[in-house]
Structure formats: structure tokens, C-alpha cells
């Protein structure tokens, strides 16, 4: 049997974990002495509340090599195979630990495949869902891995932070740039695709940025997500614009994982698979 192992950043729901016996290896986030262990989306609110109330900037910690090795040992002991999904390597070094752990468990290298999703949150989730469908079709692990690598080229997440404070606090934006940006109400539109984070536009005001987010989605998209981080006050506006453009589509909703949210703060976004 082919099992799924994932780090905690792909927003996999508890229902999916229980139904498909998915193993989650968590990342952790620290606010001084307070530690939040990233888990399923139904627990994100605890982190969001802490993020919005804390004066300390959160620091993320990737899983240890041993945590991955323990998950692999269970796969080998059960005489199974596994596919391991990790957050994009440009966002975190988690995949390094996942790969190193293969050498700690006898037989793991021959029966376990580690995937750099080159993505996060809902688009990582979409890769997992497609892999599950392939497993149920009876495909071999090598075939499933090839399909995952092909699907990685078809997913994108694009988002806009409510403000620039968290990018500044995390050192990803200079203090002067952040202050000027807030005064002028400049909103960067950020895209993450195939492990590349880019600023695709800088727009004056959130009312102009949301239509741009929505219009980036291709008409041919197979799946569309409306994404929200830390209770962004602009989420309802985003959903309304999505309904206007895609009146006959089922728009899924998702929460952006805490690890990503810790760097951008409250935000709205769209994610899709072509």
C-alpha cells in the first residue's frame, strides 16, 4: 500500500487525515516562550489570535530529521511504500530533513519518495488530493510521482497582504519602504509558482488589488480556491469578485497555513490548478 506523509504546511484537513491515514510531520512556530505546533486548519485560529495580539515576531522551526525518520519507520514496519510532500524548498528547508531521514531507516530509500511541492497551503493540498486519486486508481508509486511533478507546473497561489507590517518585521521589507507603502496604501501582489516568489504588481489600494488577483486565474483552471490568512477583513470582498467572474464555478475556501501567515500577516489570496 502507498501511504501519504506530509509536513504540516499543506492545509490538509482532519477529515482527510483520518480517511486516508495520512501522517503529518509538523513545523512549529514560537513567540518567545509560547510554541504553536502547526496542525490542521481547524486549529489555525489559535495561531491567528496569537499572531495578532503578540508584540513578538514569530519564528518558524522545521521538523527534525528524527521526526521524519519515525514516520518512515512506520511505513517500513507496515511493509508499505510512501510519498512525502514538503513545502517548497524556497520557503523552508524542511525537505532537507525529509531527505536526510531516508538514510536513517533501512529500506526507506527504495520505498519512499520525497517531493518538493514547490508550493504551500491549498496548492500543496491539491497535489496531495491528486496523488490520493492516483493511489485509488491503482497506479504505481513511480507513476504517481511523475504525475505530481507534472501537476506542480500547473498550480499557483497569489496573495495580497492587508498591510506591510509583517513583511517588515520579518526583515523582508525595509522599514522606510514599509512606512512609505502604508502611507501611500501600496499593496504588493505576490505570486508563488514552481518555487519562485515574485511581486507581480504593486497597486494603490486593496479595492484595486483584489480584481487583479481574481483576473490572474485562467479560465481553464480546474480548481479555484479563495484563501484567507488571519481573518483578513477583505475576504468577503474577494469572494464576491470571484463569484462575479466565475458565477457557475464551485469556488473552494481555504485558510493559509500559519507558517506562511507568520511572514505575511493577514492576507487574502487565490490559488488554482490549471
Coordinates of N, CA and C in Angstrom, one line a residue, residues 2-146:
X2 N 0.4 2.3 -0.7 CA 1.2 3.5 -0.8 C 0.6 4.5 0.2
X3 N 1.4 5.0 1.2 CA 0.9 5.9 2.2 C 1.3 7.3 1.8
X4 N 0.6 8.3 2.4 CA 0.9 9.7 2.3 C 1.5 10.2 3.6
X5 N 2.7 10.9 3.5 CA 3.3 11.6 4.6 C 3.4 13.1 4.1
X6 N 3.1 14.0 5.0 CA 3.2 15.4 4.6 C 3.7 16.2 5.8
X7 N 4.4 17.3 5.5 CA 4.6 18.3 6.6 C 3.3 19.0 6.8
X8 N 3.3 19.9 7.8 CA 2.0 20.4 8.2 C 1.6 21.7 7.4
X9 N 2.3 22.1 6.4 CA 2.1 23.4 5.8 C 1.1 23.3 4.6
X10 N 0.6 22.1 4.3 CA -0.3 21.9 3.1 C -1.8 22.0 3.4
X11 N -2.1 22.4 4.6 CA -3.5 22.7 5.0 C -4.4 21.4 4.8
X12 N -3.9 20.3 5.1 CA -4.7 19.0 5.0 C -5.6 18.9 6.1
X13 N -6.9 18.7 5.8 CA -7.9 18.7 6.9 C -7.9 17.4 7.7
X14 N -8.4 17.5 8.9 CA -8.5 16.3 9.8 C -9.3 15.2 9.1
X15 N -10.4 15.5 8.4 CA -11.2 14.5 7.8 C -10.4 13.7 6.8
X16 N -9.5 14.4 6.0 CA -8.7 13.7 5.0 C -7.6 12.9 5.7
X17 N -7.1 13.4 6.8 CA -6.1 12.7 7.5 C -6.6 11.4 8.1
X18 N -7.8 11.4 8.6 CA -8.5 10.3 9.2 C -8.9 9.3 8.1
X19 N -9.4 9.8 7.0 CA -9.9 8.9 6.0 C -8.8 8.1 5.3
X20 N -7.7 8.8 5.0 CA -6.6 8.2 4.2 C -5.4 7.9 5.1
X21 N -5.5 7.9 6.4 CA -4.4 7.6 7.3 C -3.1 8.3 6.9
X22 N -3.3 9.6 6.7 CA -2.1 10.5 6.4 C -1.3 10.8 7.6
X23 N 0.0 10.7 7.5 CA 0.9 11.1 8.6 C 1.4 12.5 8.4
X24 N 1.2 13.3 9.4 CA 1.6 14.7 9.4 C 2.9 14.9 10.3
X25 N 3.9 15.5 9.7 CA 5.1 15.9 10.4 C 5.1 17.4 10.6
X26 N 4.9 17.9 11.8 CA 4.6 19.3 12.0 C 5.8 20.3 12.1
X27 N 5.6 21.4 11.5 CA 6.5 22.6 11.8 C 6.0 23.3 13.0
X28 N 6.9 24.1 13.6 CA 6.5 24.8 14.9 C 6.8 26.2 14.7
X29 N 6.0 27.0 15.5 CA 6.2 28.5 15.5 C 6.3 29.0 16.9
X30 N 7.3 29.8 17.2 CA 7.5 30.3 18.5 C 7.3 31.8 18.6
X31 N 6.6 32.2 19.7 CA 6.6 33.6 20.1 C 7.2 33.7 21.5
X32 N 8.5 33.8 21.5 CA 9.2 33.8 22.8 C 9.1 32.4 23.4
X33 N 8.5 32.3 24.6 CA 8.3 31.0 25.3 C 7.1 30.3 24.8
X34 N 6.2 30.9 24.0 CA 5.0 30.2 23.5 C 5.3 29.5 22.2
X35 N 4.9 28.2 22.2 CA 5.1 27.4 21.0 C 3.8 26.9 20.4
X36 N 3.6 27.2 19.1 CA 2.4 26.7 18.4 C 2.9 25.6 17.5
X37 N 2.3 24.4 17.6 CA 2.6 23.2 16.8 C 1.6 23.3 15.6
X38 N 2.1 23.5 14.4 CA 1.2 23.6 13.3 C 0.5 22.3 13.1
X39 N -0.8 22.4 12.8 CA -1.6 21.2 12.7 C -2.6 21.4 11.5
X40 N -3.9 21.0 11.8 CA -4.9 21.0 10.7 C -5.6 22.4 10.8
X41 N -6.3 22.8 9.7 CA -6.9 24.1 9.6 C -7.9 24.4 10.7
X42 N -8.5 23.4 11.3 CA -9.4 23.7 12.4 C -8.7 24.3 13.7
X43 N -7.4 24.2 13.7 CA -6.6 24.7 14.8 C -5.9 26.0 14.5
X44 N -6.0 26.5 13.3 CA -5.3 27.7 12.9 C -5.7 29.0 13.7
X45 N -6.9 29.0 14.1 CA -7.4 30.3 14.8 C -6.6 30.6 16.0
X46 N -6.1 29.5 16.7 CA -5.3 29.7 17.9 C -4.0 30.5 17.5
X47 N -3.4 30.1 16.4 CA -2.2 30.8 15.9 C -2.6 32.2 15.5
X48 N -3.7 32.4 14.7 CA -4.0 33.7 14.2 C -4.2 34.7 15.4
X49 N -4.9 34.2 16.4 CA -5.2 35.1 17.6 C -3.8 35.5 18.2
X50 N -2.9 34.6 18.3 CA -1.6 34.9 19.0 C -0.8 35.8 18.1
X51 N -0.9 35.6 16.8 CA -0.1 36.5 15.8 C -0.6 37.9 15.9
X52 N -1.9 38.1 16.0 CA -2.5 39.5 16.0 C -2.3 40.2 17.3
X53 N -2.1 39.4 18.4 CA -2.0 40.0 19.7 C -0.6 40.1 20.3
X54 N 0.3 39.4 19.7 CA 1.7 39.3 20.2 C 2.5 40.5 19.7
X55 N 3.4 41.0 20.6 CA 4.3 42.0 20.1 C 5.6 41.4 19.6
X56 N 5.8 40.1 19.8 CA 7.0 39.4 19.4 C 6.7 38.8 18.0
X57 N 7.8 38.9 17.1 CA 7.7 38.3 15.8 C 7.8 36.8 15.9
X58 N 7.0 36.1 15.2 CA 7.0 34.6 15.3 C 8.3 34.1 14.5
X59 N 8.8 33.0 15.1 CA 9.9 32.3 14.4 C 9.5 30.9 14.1
X60 N 9.7 30.5 12.9 CA 9.3 29.1 12.5 C 10.5 28.1 12.7
X61 N 10.1 26.9 13.0 CA 11.1 25.8 13.1 C 10.7 24.6 12.3
X62 N 11.5 24.1 11.5 CA 11.2 23.0 10.7 C 11.3 21.7 11.5
X63 N 10.7 20.6 11.1 CA 10.8 19.3 11.8 C 12.2 18.8 11.8
X64 N 12.5 18.0 12.9 CA 13.8 17.4 13.0 C 13.8 16.2 12.0
X65 N 15.1 15.8 11.7 CA 15.3 14.6 10.9 C 14.7 13.4 11.5
X66 N 14.8 13.3 12.8 CA 14.2 12.1 13.5 C 12.7 12.0 13.4
X67 N 12.0 13.2 13.4 CA 10.6 13.1 13.2 C 10.2 12.5 11.9
X68 N 10.9 12.8 10.8 CA 10.6 12.2 9.6 C 11.0 10.7 9.6
X69 N 12.2 10.4 10.2 CA 12.6 9.0 10.3 C 11.6 8.1 11.0
X70 N 11.0 8.7 12.1 CA 10.0 7.9 12.8 C 8.8 7.6 11.9
X71 N 8.4 8.6 11.1 CA 7.2 8.4 10.2 C 7.6 7.3 9.1
X72 N 8.9 7.3 8.7 CA 9.3 6.4 7.7 C 9.4 5.0 8.3
X73 N 9.8 4.9 9.5 CA 9.9 3.6 10.1 C 8.5 2.9 10.2
X74 N 7.5 3.6 10.5 CA 6.2 3.1 10.5 C 5.8 2.5 9.1
X75 N 6.2 3.2 8.1 CA 5.9 2.8 6.7 C 6.6 1.4 6.4
X76 N 7.8 1.4 6.8 CA 8.6 0.2 6.5 C 8.1 -1.0 7.4
X77 N 7.8 -0.7 8.6 CA 7.3 -1.8 9.5 C 6.0 -2.3 9.0
X78 N 5.2 -1.5 8.4 CA 3.9 -2.0 7.8 C 4.0 -2.6 6.5
X79 N 5.3 -2.7 6.0 CA 5.5 -3.3 4.6 C 4.8 -2.5 3.6
X80 N 4.9 -1.1 3.7 CA 4.2 -0.2 2.8 C 5.2 0.6 2.0
X81 N 4.7 1.4 1.1 CA 5.5 2.5 0.4 C 4.9 3.8 0.9
X82 N 5.6 4.9 0.5 CA 5.1 6.2 0.8 C 5.6 7.3 -0.1
X83 N 4.8 8.4 -0.2 CA 5.2 9.6 -0.9 C 5.1 10.7 0.2
X84 N 6.2 11.5 0.2 CA 6.3 12.5 1.2 C 6.2 13.9 0.6
X85 N 5.3 14.7 1.0 CA 5.1 16.1 0.5 C 5.7 17.1 1.4
X86 N 6.5 18.0 0.9 CA 7.1 19.0 1.7 C 6.9 20.4 1.1
X87 N 6.8 21.4 1.9 CA 6.6 22.8 1.5 C 7.8 23.2 0.6
X88 N 7.5 24.1 -0.4 CA 8.5 24.5 -1.4 C 9.8 24.8 -0.7
X89 N 10.9 24.3 -1.3 CA 12.2 24.4 -0.7 C 12.7 25.9 -0.7
X90 N 12.1 26.8 -1.4 CA 12.5 28.2 -1.4 C 11.9 28.9 -0.2
X91 N 10.9 28.2 0.4 CA 10.2 28.8 1.6 C 10.7 28.2 2.9
X92 N 11.2 27.0 2.9 CA 11.7 26.3 4.1 C 12.7 25.2 3.7
X93 N 13.5 24.9 4.6 CA 14.5 23.8 4.4 C 13.9 22.5 4.9
X94 N 12.6 22.4 5.1 CA 12.0 21.1 5.6 C 12.4 19.9 4.8
X95 N 12.4 20.1 3.4 CA 12.7 18.9 2.6 C 14.1 18.3 2.8
X96 N 15.0 19.2 3.3 CA 16.4 18.6 3.6 C 16.3 17.6 4.7
X97 N 15.6 17.9 5.7 CA 15.4 16.9 6.8 C 14.7 15.6 6.4
X98 N 13.7 15.9 5.5 CA 12.9 14.7 5.0 C 13.8 13.8 4.1
X99 N 14.7 14.4 3.4 CA 15.6 13.6 2.5 C 16.6 12.9 3.3
X100 N 17.2 13.6 4.3 CA 18.3 13.1 5.1 C 17.7 11.9 5.9
X101 N 16.5 11.9 6.3 CA 15.9 10.9 7.2 C 15.8 9.5 6.4
X102 N 15.8 9.6 5.1 CA 15.8 8.3 4.3 C 17.0 7.4 4.7
X103 N 18.1 8.0 4.9 CA 19.3 7.2 5.2 C 19.3 6.6 6.6
X104 N 18.4 7.1 7.4 CA 18.4 6.6 8.8 C 17.5 5.3 9.0
X105 N 16.7 5.0 8.0 CA 15.8 3.9 8.1 C 16.1 2.9 7.0
X106 N 16.4 1.7 7.4 CA 16.8 0.7 6.4 C 15.6 0.4 5.4
X107 N 15.9 0.5 4.2 CA 14.9 0.2 3.1 C 14.1 1.4 2.7
X108 N 14.2 2.5 3.4 CA 13.4 3.7 3.1 C 13.7 4.2 1.8
X109 N 14.9 4.3 1.4 CA 15.3 4.9 0.1 C 14.7 4.2 -1.1
X110 N 14.4 2.9 -0.9 CA 13.8 2.1 -2.0 C 12.3 2.2 -2.1
X111 N 11.7 2.6 -1.0 CA 10.2 2.5 -0.9 C 9.5 3.8 -0.6
X112 N 10.3 4.9 -0.4 CA 9.7 6.2 -0.1 C 10.3 7.3 -1.0
X113 N 9.4 8.1 -1.6 CA 9.7 9.2 -2.5 C 9.4 10.5 -1.8
X114 N 10.4 11.4 -1.8 CA 10.2 12.7 -1.2 C 10.0 13.8 -2.2
X115 N 9.0 14.6 -2.1 CA 8.6 15.5 -3.1 C 8.7 17.0 -2.6
X116 N 9.5 17.8 -3.4 CA 9.4 19.2 -3.1 C 8.2 19.8 -3.9
X117 N 7.2 20.1 -3.2 CA 5.9 20.5 -3.8 C 6.1 21.9 -4.6
X118 N 7.2 22.6 -4.2 CA 7.4 23.9 -4.8 C 6.2 24.8 -4.6
X119 N 5.5 24.5 -3.5 CA 4.2 25.3 -3.2 C 4.0 25.2 -1.7
X120 N 2.7 25.6 -1.4 CA 2.3 25.6 0.0 C 0.8 25.6 0.1
X121 N 0.3 25.5 1.3 CA -1.1 25.6 1.6 C -2.0 24.9 0.6
X122 N -3.0 25.6 0.0 CA -4.0 25.0 -0.8 C -3.5 24.3 -2.1
X123 N -2.4 24.8 -2.6 CA -1.9 24.2 -3.8 C -1.1 22.9 -3.5
X124 N -0.5 22.9 -2.3 CA 0.1 21.7 -1.9 C -1.0 20.6 -1.6
X125 N -2.0 21.1 -1.0 CA -3.2 20.2 -0.7 C -3.7 19.6 -2.0
X126 N -3.8 20.4 -3.0 CA -4.3 20.0 -4.3 C -3.4 18.9 -4.9
X127 N -2.1 19.0 -4.7 CA -1.2 18.0 -5.2 C -1.4 16.7 -4.4
X128 N -1.7 16.8 -3.1 CA -2.0 15.6 -2.3 C -3.3 14.9 -2.8
X129 N -4.3 15.7 -3.0 CA -5.6 15.2 -3.4 C -5.5 14.4 -4.7
X130 N -4.7 15.0 -5.7 CA -4.5 14.3 -6.9 C -3.7 13.0 -6.8
X131 N -2.8 13.0 -5.9 CA -2.0 11.8 -5.6 C -2.9 10.7 -5.0
X132 N -3.8 11.1 -4.1 CA -4.7 10.1 -3.5 C -5.6 9.5 -4.5
X133 N -6.0 10.3 -5.5 CA -6.9 9.8 -6.6 C -6.1 8.8 -7.4
X134 N -4.8 9.0 -7.6 CA -4.0 8.1 -8.4 C -3.7 6.8 -7.6
X135 N -3.6 6.9 -6.3 CA -3.4 5.7 -5.5 C -4.7 4.8 -5.6
X136 N -5.8 5.5 -5.5 CA -7.1 4.7 -5.6 C -7.3 4.1 -7.0
X137 N -6.7 4.7 -8.0 CA -6.7 4.1 -9.3 C -5.8 2.9 -9.5
X138 N -4.9 2.7 -8.5 CA -4.0 1.6 -8.5 C -2.7 1.9 -9.2
X139 N -2.4 3.1 -9.4 CA -1.1 3.4 -10.1 C 0.1 3.1 -9.2
X140 N 1.2 2.8 -9.8 CA 2.4 2.5 -9.1 C 3.0 3.8 -8.6
X141 N 3.9 3.7 -7.5 CA 4.5 4.9 -6.9 C 5.2 5.8 -7.9
X142 N 6.0 5.2 -8.8 CA 6.8 5.9 -9.8 C 5.8 6.7 -10.7
X143 N 4.7 6.1 -11.1 CA 3.8 6.8 -12.0 C 3.1 8.0 -11.2
X144 N 2.8 7.8 -10.0 CA 2.2 8.9 -9.2 C 3.2 10.0 -9.0
X145 N 4.4 9.7 -8.7 CA 5.4 10.7 -8.6 C 5.6 11.6 -9.9
X146 N 5.6 10.9 -11.0 CA 5.7 11.6 -12.3 C 4.5 12.5 -12.5

